[in-house]
Short mmCIF file of C-alpha atoms in Angstrom, two decimals:
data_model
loop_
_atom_site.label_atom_id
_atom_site.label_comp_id
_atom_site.label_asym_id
_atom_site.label_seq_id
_atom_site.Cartn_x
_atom_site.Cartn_y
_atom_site.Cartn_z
CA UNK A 1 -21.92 11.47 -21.07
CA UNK A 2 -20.58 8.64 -22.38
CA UNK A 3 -17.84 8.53 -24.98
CA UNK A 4 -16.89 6.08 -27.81
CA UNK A 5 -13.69 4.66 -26.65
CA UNK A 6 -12.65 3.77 -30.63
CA UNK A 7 -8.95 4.46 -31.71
CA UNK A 8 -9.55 5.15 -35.09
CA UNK A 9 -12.08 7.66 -34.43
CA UNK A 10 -11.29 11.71 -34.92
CA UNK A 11 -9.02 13.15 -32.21
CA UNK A 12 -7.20 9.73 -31.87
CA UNK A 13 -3.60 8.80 -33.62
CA UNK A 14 -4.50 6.83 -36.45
CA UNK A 15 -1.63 7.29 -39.14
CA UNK A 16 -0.54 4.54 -41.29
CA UNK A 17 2.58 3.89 -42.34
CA UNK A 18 3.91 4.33 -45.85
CA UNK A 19 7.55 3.57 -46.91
CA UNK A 20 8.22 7.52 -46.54
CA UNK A 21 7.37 7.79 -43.33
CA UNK A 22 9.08 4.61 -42.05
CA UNK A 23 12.33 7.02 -43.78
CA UNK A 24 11.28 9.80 -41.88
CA UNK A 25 11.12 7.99 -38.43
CA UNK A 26 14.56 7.12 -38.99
CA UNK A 27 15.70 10.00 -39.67
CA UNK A 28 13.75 11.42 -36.39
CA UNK A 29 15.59 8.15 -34.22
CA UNK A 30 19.18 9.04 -35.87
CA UNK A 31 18.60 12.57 -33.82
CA UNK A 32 17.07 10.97 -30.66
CA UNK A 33 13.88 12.09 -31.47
CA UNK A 34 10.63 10.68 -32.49
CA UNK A 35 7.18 11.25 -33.73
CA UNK A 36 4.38 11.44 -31.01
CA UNK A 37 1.35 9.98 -33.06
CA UNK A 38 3.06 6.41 -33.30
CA UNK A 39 2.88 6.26 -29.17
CA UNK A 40 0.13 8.81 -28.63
CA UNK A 41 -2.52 6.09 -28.01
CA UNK A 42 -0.10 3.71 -25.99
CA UNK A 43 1.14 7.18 -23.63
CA UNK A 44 -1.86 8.52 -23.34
CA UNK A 45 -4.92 5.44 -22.94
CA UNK A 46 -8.59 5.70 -22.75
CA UNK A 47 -8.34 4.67 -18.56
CA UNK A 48 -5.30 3.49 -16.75
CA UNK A 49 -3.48 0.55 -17.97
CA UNK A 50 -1.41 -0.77 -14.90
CA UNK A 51 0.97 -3.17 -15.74
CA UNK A 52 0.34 -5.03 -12.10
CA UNK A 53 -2.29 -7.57 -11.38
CA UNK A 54 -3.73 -8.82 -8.68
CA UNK A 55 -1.94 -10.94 -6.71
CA UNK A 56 -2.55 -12.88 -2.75
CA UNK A 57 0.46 -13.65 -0.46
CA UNK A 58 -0.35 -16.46 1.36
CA UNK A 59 1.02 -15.92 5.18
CA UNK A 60 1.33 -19.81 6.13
CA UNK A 61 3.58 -20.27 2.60
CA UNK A 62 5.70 -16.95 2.85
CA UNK A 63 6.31 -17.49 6.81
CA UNK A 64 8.77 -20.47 6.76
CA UNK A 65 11.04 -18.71 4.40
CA UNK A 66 10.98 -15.51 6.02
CA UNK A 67 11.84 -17.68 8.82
CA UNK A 68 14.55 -19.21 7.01
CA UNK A 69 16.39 -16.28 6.20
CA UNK A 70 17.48 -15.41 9.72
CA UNK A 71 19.77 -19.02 9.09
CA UNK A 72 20.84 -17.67 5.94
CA UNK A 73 21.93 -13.81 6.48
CA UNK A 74 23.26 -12.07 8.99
CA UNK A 75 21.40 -9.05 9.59
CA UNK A 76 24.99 -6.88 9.86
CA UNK A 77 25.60 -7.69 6.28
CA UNK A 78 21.72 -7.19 4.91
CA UNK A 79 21.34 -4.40 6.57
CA UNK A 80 17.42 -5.05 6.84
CA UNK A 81 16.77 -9.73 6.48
CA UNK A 82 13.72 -8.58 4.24
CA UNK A 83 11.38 -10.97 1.75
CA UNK A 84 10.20 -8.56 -0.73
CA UNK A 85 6.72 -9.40 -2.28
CA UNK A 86 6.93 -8.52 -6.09
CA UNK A 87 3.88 -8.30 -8.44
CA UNK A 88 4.29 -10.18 -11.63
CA UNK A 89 4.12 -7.25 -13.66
CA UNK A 90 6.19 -4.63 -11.70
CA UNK A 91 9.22 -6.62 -11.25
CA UNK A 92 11.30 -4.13 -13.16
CA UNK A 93 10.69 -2.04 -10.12
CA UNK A 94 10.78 -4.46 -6.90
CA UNK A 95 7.27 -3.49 -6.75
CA UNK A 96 3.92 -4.67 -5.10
CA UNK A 97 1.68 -3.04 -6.65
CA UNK A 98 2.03 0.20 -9.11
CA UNK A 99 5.32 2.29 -7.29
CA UNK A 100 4.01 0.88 -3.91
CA UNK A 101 6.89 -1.75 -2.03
CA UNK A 102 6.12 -4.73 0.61
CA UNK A 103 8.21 -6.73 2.11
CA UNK A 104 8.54 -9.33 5.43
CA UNK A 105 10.68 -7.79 7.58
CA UNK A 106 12.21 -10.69 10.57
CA UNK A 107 14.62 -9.91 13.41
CA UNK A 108 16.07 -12.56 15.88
CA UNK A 109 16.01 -11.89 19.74
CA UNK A 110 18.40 -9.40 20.46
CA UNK A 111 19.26 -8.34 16.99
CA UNK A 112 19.52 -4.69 16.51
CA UNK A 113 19.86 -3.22 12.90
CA UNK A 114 22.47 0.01 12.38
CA UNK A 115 20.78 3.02 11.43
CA UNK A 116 19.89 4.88 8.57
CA UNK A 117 17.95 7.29 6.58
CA UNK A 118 16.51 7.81 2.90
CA UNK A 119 14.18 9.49 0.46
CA UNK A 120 11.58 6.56 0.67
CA UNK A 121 8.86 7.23 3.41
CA UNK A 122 8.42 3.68 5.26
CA UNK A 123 6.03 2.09 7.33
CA UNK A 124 5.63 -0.70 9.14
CA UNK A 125 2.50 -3.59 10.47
CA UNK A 126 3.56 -6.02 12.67
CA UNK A 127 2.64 -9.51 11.71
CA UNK A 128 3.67 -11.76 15.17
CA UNK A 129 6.53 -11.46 17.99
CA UNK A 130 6.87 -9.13 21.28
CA UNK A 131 10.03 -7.32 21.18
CA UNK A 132 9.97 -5.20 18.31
CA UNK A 133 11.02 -1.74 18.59
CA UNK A 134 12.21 1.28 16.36
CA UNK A 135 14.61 4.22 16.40
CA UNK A 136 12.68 7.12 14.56
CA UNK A 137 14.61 10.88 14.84
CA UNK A 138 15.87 9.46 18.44
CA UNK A 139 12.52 8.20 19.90
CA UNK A 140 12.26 4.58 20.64
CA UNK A 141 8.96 3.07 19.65
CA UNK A 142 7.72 -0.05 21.19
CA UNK A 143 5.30 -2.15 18.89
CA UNK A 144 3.63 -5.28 18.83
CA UNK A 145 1.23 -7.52 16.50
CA UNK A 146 -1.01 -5.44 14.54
CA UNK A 147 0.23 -2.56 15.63
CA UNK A 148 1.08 0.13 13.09
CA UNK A 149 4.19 2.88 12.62
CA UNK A 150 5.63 4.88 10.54
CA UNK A 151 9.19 6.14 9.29
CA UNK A 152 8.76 9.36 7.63
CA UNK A 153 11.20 10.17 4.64
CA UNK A 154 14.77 11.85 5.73
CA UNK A 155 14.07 10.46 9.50
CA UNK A 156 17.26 8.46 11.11
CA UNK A 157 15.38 5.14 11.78
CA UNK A 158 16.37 1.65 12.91
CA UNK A 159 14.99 -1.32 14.15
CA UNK A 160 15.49 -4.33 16.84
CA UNK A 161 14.16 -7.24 18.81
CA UNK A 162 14.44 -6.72 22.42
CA UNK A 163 12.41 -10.18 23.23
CA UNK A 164 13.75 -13.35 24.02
CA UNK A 165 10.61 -15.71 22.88
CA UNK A 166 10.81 -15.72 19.15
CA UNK A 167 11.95 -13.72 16.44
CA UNK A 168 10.02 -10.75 14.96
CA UNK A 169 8.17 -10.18 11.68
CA UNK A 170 6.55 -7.21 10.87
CA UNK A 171 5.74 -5.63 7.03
CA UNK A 172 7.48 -2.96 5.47
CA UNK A 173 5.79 -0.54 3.12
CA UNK A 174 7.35 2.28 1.41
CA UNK A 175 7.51 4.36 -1.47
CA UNK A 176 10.78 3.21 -3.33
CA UNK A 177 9.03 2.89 -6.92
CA UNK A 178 7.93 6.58 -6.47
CA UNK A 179 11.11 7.73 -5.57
CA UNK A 180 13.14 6.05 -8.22
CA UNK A 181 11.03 6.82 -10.76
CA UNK A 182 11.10 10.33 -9.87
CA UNK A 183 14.70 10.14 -10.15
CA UNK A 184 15.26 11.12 -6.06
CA UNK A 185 16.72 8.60 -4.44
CA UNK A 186 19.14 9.13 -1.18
CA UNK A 187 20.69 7.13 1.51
CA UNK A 188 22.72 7.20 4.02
CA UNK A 189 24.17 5.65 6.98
CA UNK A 190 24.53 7.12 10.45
CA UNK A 191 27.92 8.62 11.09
CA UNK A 192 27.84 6.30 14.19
CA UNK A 193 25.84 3.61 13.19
CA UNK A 194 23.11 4.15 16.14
CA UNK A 195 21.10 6.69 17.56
CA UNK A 196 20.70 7.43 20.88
CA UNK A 197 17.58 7.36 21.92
CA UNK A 198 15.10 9.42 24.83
CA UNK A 199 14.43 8.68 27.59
CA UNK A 200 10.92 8.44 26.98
CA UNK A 201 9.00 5.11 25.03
CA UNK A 202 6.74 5.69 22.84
CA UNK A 203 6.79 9.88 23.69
CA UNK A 204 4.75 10.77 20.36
CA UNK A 205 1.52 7.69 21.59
CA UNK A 206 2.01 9.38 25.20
CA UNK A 207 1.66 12.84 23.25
CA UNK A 208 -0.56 12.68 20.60
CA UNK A 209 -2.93 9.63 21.12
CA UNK A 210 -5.72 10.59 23.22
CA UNK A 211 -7.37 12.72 20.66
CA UNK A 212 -6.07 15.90 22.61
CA UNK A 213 -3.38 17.92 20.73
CA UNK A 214 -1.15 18.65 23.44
CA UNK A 215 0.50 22.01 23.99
CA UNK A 216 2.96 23.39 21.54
CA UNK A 217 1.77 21.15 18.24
CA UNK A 218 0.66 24.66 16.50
CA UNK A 219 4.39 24.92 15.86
CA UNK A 220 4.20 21.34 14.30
CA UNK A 221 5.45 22.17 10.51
CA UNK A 222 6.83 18.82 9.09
CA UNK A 223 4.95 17.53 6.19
CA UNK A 224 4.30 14.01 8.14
CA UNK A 225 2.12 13.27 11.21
CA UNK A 226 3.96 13.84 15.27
CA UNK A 227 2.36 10.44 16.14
CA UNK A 228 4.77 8.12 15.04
CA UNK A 229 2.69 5.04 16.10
CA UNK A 230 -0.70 3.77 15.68
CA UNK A 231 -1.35 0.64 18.36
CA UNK A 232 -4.02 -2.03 17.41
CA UNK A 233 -6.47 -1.97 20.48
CA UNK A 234 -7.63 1.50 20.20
CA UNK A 235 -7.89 1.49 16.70
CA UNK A 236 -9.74 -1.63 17.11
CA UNK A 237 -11.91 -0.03 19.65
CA UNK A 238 -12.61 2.81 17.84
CA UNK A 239 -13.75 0.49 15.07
CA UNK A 240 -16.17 -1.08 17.04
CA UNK A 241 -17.55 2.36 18.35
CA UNK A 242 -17.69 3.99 14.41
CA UNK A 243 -19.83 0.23 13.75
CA UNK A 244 -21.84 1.35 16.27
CA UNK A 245 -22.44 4.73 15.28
CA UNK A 246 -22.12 4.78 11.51
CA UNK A 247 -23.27 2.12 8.31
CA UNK A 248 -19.83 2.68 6.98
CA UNK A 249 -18.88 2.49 3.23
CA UNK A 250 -20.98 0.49 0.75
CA UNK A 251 -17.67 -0.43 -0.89
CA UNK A 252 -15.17 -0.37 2.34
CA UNK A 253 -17.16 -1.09 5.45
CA UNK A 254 -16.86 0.46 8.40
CA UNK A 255 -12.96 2.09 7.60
CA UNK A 256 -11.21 5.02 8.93
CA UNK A 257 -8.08 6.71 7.99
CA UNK A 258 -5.05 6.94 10.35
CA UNK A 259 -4.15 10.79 9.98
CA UNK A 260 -1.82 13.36 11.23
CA UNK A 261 -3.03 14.67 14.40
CA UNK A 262 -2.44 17.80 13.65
CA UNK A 263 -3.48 18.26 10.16
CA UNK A 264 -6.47 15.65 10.02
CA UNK A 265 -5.07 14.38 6.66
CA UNK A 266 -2.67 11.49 6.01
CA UNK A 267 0.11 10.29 8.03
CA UNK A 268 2.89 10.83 5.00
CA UNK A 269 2.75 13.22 1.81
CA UNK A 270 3.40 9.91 -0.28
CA UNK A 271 1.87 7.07 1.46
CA UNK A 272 -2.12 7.07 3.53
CA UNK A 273 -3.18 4.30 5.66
CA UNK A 274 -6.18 2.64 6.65
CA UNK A 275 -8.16 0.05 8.94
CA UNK A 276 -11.08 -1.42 8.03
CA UNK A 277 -13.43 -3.77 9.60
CA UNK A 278 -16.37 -6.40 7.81
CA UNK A 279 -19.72 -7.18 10.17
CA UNK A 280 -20.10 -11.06 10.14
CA UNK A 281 -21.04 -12.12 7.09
CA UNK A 282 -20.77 -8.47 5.24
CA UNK A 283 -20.26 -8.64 1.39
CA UNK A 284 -19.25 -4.68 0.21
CA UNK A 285 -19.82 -3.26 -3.46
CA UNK A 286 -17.60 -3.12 -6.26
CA UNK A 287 -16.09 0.00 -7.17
CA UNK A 288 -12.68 1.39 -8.38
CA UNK A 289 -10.20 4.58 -8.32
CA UNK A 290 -7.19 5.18 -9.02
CA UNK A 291 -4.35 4.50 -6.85
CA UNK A 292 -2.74 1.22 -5.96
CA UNK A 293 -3.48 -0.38 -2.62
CA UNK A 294 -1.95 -3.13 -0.63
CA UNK A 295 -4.10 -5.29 1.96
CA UNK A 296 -3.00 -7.02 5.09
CA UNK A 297 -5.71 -9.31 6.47
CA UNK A 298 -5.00 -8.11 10.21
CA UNK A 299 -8.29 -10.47 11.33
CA UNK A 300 -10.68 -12.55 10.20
CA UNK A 301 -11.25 -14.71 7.03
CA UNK A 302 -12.66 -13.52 4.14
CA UNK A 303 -12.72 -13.31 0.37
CA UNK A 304 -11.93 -10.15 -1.77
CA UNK A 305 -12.97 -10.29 -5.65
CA UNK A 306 -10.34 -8.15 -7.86
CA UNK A 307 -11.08 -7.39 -11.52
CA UNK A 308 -12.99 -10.57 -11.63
CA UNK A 309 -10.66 -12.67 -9.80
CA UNK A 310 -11.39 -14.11 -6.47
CA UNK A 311 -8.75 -14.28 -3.97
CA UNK A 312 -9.43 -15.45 -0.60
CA UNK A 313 -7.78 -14.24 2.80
CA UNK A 314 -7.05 -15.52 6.35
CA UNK A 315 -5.36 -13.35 8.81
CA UNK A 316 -1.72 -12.60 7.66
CA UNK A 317 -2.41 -12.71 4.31
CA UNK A 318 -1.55 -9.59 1.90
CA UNK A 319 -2.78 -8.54 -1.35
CA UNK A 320 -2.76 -5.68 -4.03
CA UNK A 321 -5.68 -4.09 -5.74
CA UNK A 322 -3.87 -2.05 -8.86
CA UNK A 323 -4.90 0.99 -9.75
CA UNK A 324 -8.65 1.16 -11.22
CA UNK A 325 -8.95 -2.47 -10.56
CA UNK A 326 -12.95 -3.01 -9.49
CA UNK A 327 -12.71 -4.68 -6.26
CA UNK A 328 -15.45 -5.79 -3.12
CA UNK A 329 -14.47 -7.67 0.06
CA UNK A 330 -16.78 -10.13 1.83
CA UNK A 331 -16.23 -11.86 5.49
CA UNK A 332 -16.97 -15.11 5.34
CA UNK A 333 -17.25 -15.33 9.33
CA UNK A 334 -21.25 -15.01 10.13
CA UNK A 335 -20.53 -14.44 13.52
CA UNK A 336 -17.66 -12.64 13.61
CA UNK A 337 -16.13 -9.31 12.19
CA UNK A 338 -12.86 -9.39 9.96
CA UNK A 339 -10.32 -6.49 9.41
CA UNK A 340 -8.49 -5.31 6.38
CA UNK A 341 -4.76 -3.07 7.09
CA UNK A 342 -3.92 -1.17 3.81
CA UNK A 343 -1.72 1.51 2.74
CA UNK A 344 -1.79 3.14 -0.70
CA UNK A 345 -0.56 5.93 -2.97
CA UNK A 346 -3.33 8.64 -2.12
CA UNK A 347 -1.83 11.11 -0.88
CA UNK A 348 -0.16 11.54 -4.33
CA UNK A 349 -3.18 10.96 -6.60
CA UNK A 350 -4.97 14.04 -4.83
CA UNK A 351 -2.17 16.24 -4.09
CA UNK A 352 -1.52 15.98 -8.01
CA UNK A 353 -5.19 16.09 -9.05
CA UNK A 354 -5.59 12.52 -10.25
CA UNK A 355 -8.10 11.14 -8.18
CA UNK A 356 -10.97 9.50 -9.60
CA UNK A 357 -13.53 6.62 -8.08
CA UNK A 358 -16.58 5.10 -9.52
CA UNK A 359 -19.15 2.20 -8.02
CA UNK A 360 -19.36 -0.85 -10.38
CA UNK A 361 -22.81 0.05 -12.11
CA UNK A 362 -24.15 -3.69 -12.84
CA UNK A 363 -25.42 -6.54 -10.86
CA UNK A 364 -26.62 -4.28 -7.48
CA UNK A 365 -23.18 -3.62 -7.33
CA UNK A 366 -21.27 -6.95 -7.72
CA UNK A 367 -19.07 -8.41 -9.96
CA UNK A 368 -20.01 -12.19 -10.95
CA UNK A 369 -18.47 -14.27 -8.16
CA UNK A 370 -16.09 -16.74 -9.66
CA UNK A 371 -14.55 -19.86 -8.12
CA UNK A 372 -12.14 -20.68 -5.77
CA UNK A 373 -8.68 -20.31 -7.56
CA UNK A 374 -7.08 -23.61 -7.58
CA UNK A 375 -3.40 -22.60 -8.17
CA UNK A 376 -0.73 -22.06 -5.26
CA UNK A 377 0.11 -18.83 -3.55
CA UNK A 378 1.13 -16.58 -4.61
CA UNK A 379 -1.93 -16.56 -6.53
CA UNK A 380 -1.75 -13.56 -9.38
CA UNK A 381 -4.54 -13.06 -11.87
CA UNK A 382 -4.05 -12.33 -15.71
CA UNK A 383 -4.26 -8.68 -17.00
CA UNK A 384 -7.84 -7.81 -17.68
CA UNK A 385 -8.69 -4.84 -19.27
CA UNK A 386 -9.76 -2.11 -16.68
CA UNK A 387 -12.98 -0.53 -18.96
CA UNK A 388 -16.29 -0.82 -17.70
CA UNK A 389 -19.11 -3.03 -18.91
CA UNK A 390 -21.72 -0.45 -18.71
CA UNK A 391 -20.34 2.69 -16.81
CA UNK A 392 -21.02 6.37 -17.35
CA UNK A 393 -17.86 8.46 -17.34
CA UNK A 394 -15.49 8.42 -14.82
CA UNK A 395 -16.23 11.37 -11.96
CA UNK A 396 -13.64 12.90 -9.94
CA UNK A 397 -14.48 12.68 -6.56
CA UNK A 398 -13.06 14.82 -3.29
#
């Protein structure tokens, strides 16, 4: 059923002001209090209202600054030499997109950061280099381009550059926003600045990556996933083999989830993770939820059209979709496939019971295709209202 979406309709706040009650409102403000029909509408809207946009972080532009740091700050005294990528509308918050962070993380050969720990769940996709490592709970992770890991909240972590060819850049994602908001922040540093590691590299992918739960992982009780590390080629090989096997998503392609081994669900209570790949020449359908997501283009060229805005991608590029934003993706390759890395806010939206989704009902499924955008990256699109042209009501989906 659909529902006229008119503020001055019954069941809406629609009081007008009169000298009295302009009085009585300050009267209400002298007290630190207030009346909740003259915000009712703006605190409580018809569909979400996100203040981000869209936005596209061209690779090629960000990469020579991120490279240009390492000249400019010592990594002792930054503690992490990270660009942050800030949407327009969320830069109260050193946000992305909704309470999601990004950033370029780069590490010269041989630098070694100090550890730490906090609230914030991070992860982490490596753009380019061949040394990069991590320090998660005292196992060392090896990781290189494309690969994907992940540093749980309250986990000792810390990162390096054990190669001598180049420096490393990989992208951070965490959960900052959330946690601020949510007025939980912690940090600290490690008594002794550095962990010391096992013996073993890369114990949890020698564990936990074969599909096989290994013995003992019953007694597995923390919130987050054992496997600390997701590497590219047998996610890209299990791709290939779902392509294969499956039609995918209308809207996503052929995409999987990275989960917890032991659970099946996502890696982090805050933060899920996906890969997706595009057949040559594959244009998806529109649709929408809510939830924020951000993109990395780990392959491939393509084009993604958010809330009317066209925004297109070459490998290393990043990009948000806000939260009930309609979006499709489309590889422009006709011979071959492209993939999409993204992490998002799920794992909140459901565990709270706000999940919703909905196909774009027009135009077998596609927006109007617009033009090429003309302006230079970071390319950001205006606020567009999020209501459908001719939708029914929003359904919750599992």
């Amino acid at each position: 059923m659909t529902i006229e979406q008119d503020d001055t309709m019954l069941g809406r706040a629609r009081v007008s002001d009169t000298p009295e009650l302009t009085a009585y409102y300050g009267e209400l403000e002298a007290l630190d209090a207030g009346a909740l029909w003259t915000v009712a509408n703006d605190i409580e809207p018809w569909y979400p209202q996100p203040k981000s946009v869209p936005v596209l972080w061209r690779y090629e532009e960000l990469r020579p600054l991120v490279h240009k740091a390492l000249g400019l700050v010592k990594a002792d005294d930054a503690g992490r030499r990270v660009v942050m990528l800030v949407n327009p509308g969320r830069k109260d918050v050193s946000a992305a997109a909704g309470l999601l962070y990004t950033g370029l993380q780069i590490m010269g050969p041989g630098e070694a950061m100090t550890a730490h720990r906090h609230q914030a769940a991070a992860l982490r996709f490596v753009h380019e280099g061949t040394g990069a490592w991590t320090v998660v709970d005292g196992q060392k992770l090896k990781v290189g381009p494309r690969d994907f890991a992940i540093t749980p909240n309250g986990t000792w972590h810390e990162h390096g550059n054990d190669g001598e060819d180049g420096p490393v850049i990989w992208q951070d994602g965490l959960d900052i926003p959330l946690v601020n908001a949510l007025d939980a922040g912690f940090y600290e540093v490690h008594p002794e600045l550095h962990q010391t590691p096992g013996k073993v590299v890369n114990s949890s992918v020698l564990q936990y990556a074969a599909n096989l739960l290994p013995h003992g992982s019953e007694r597995w009780s923390r919130p987050y996933s054992p496997l600390l590390a997701y590497p590219w080629e047998p996610t890209y090989e299990a791709l290939l083999g779902l392509a294969r096997a499956s039609e995918g998503s209308p809207y996503d392609g052929v995409i999987a989830e990275y989960t917890n081994p032991v659970t099946g669900g996502s890696v982090m209570p805050t933060m899920g993770a996906h890969m997706q790949l595009l057949r040559p020449g594959q244009a998806t359908r529109a649709h929408r939820h809510t939830g924020s997501v951000i993109y990395t283009a780990a392959k491939g060229h393509g084009v993604s059209v958010i809330a009317g805005q066209r925004f297109e991608w070459r490998q290393g590029d990043i990009f948000c979709v806000p939260s009930w934003a309609w979006h499709e993706h489309h590889n422009l390759d006709p011979s071959e496939d492209a993939c999409l890395f993204s992490f998002n806010d799920f794992p909140v939206m459901r565990s709270l019971g706000f999940h919703r989704e909905e196909a774009y009902p027009d135009n077998d499924g596609h927006q109007p295709m617009p033009a090429a955008p003309t302006a230079a990256a970071p390319t950001a699109a205006a606020p567009t209202a999020a209501a459908p042209t001719a939708a029914a009501a929003p359904t919750a989906t599992a």
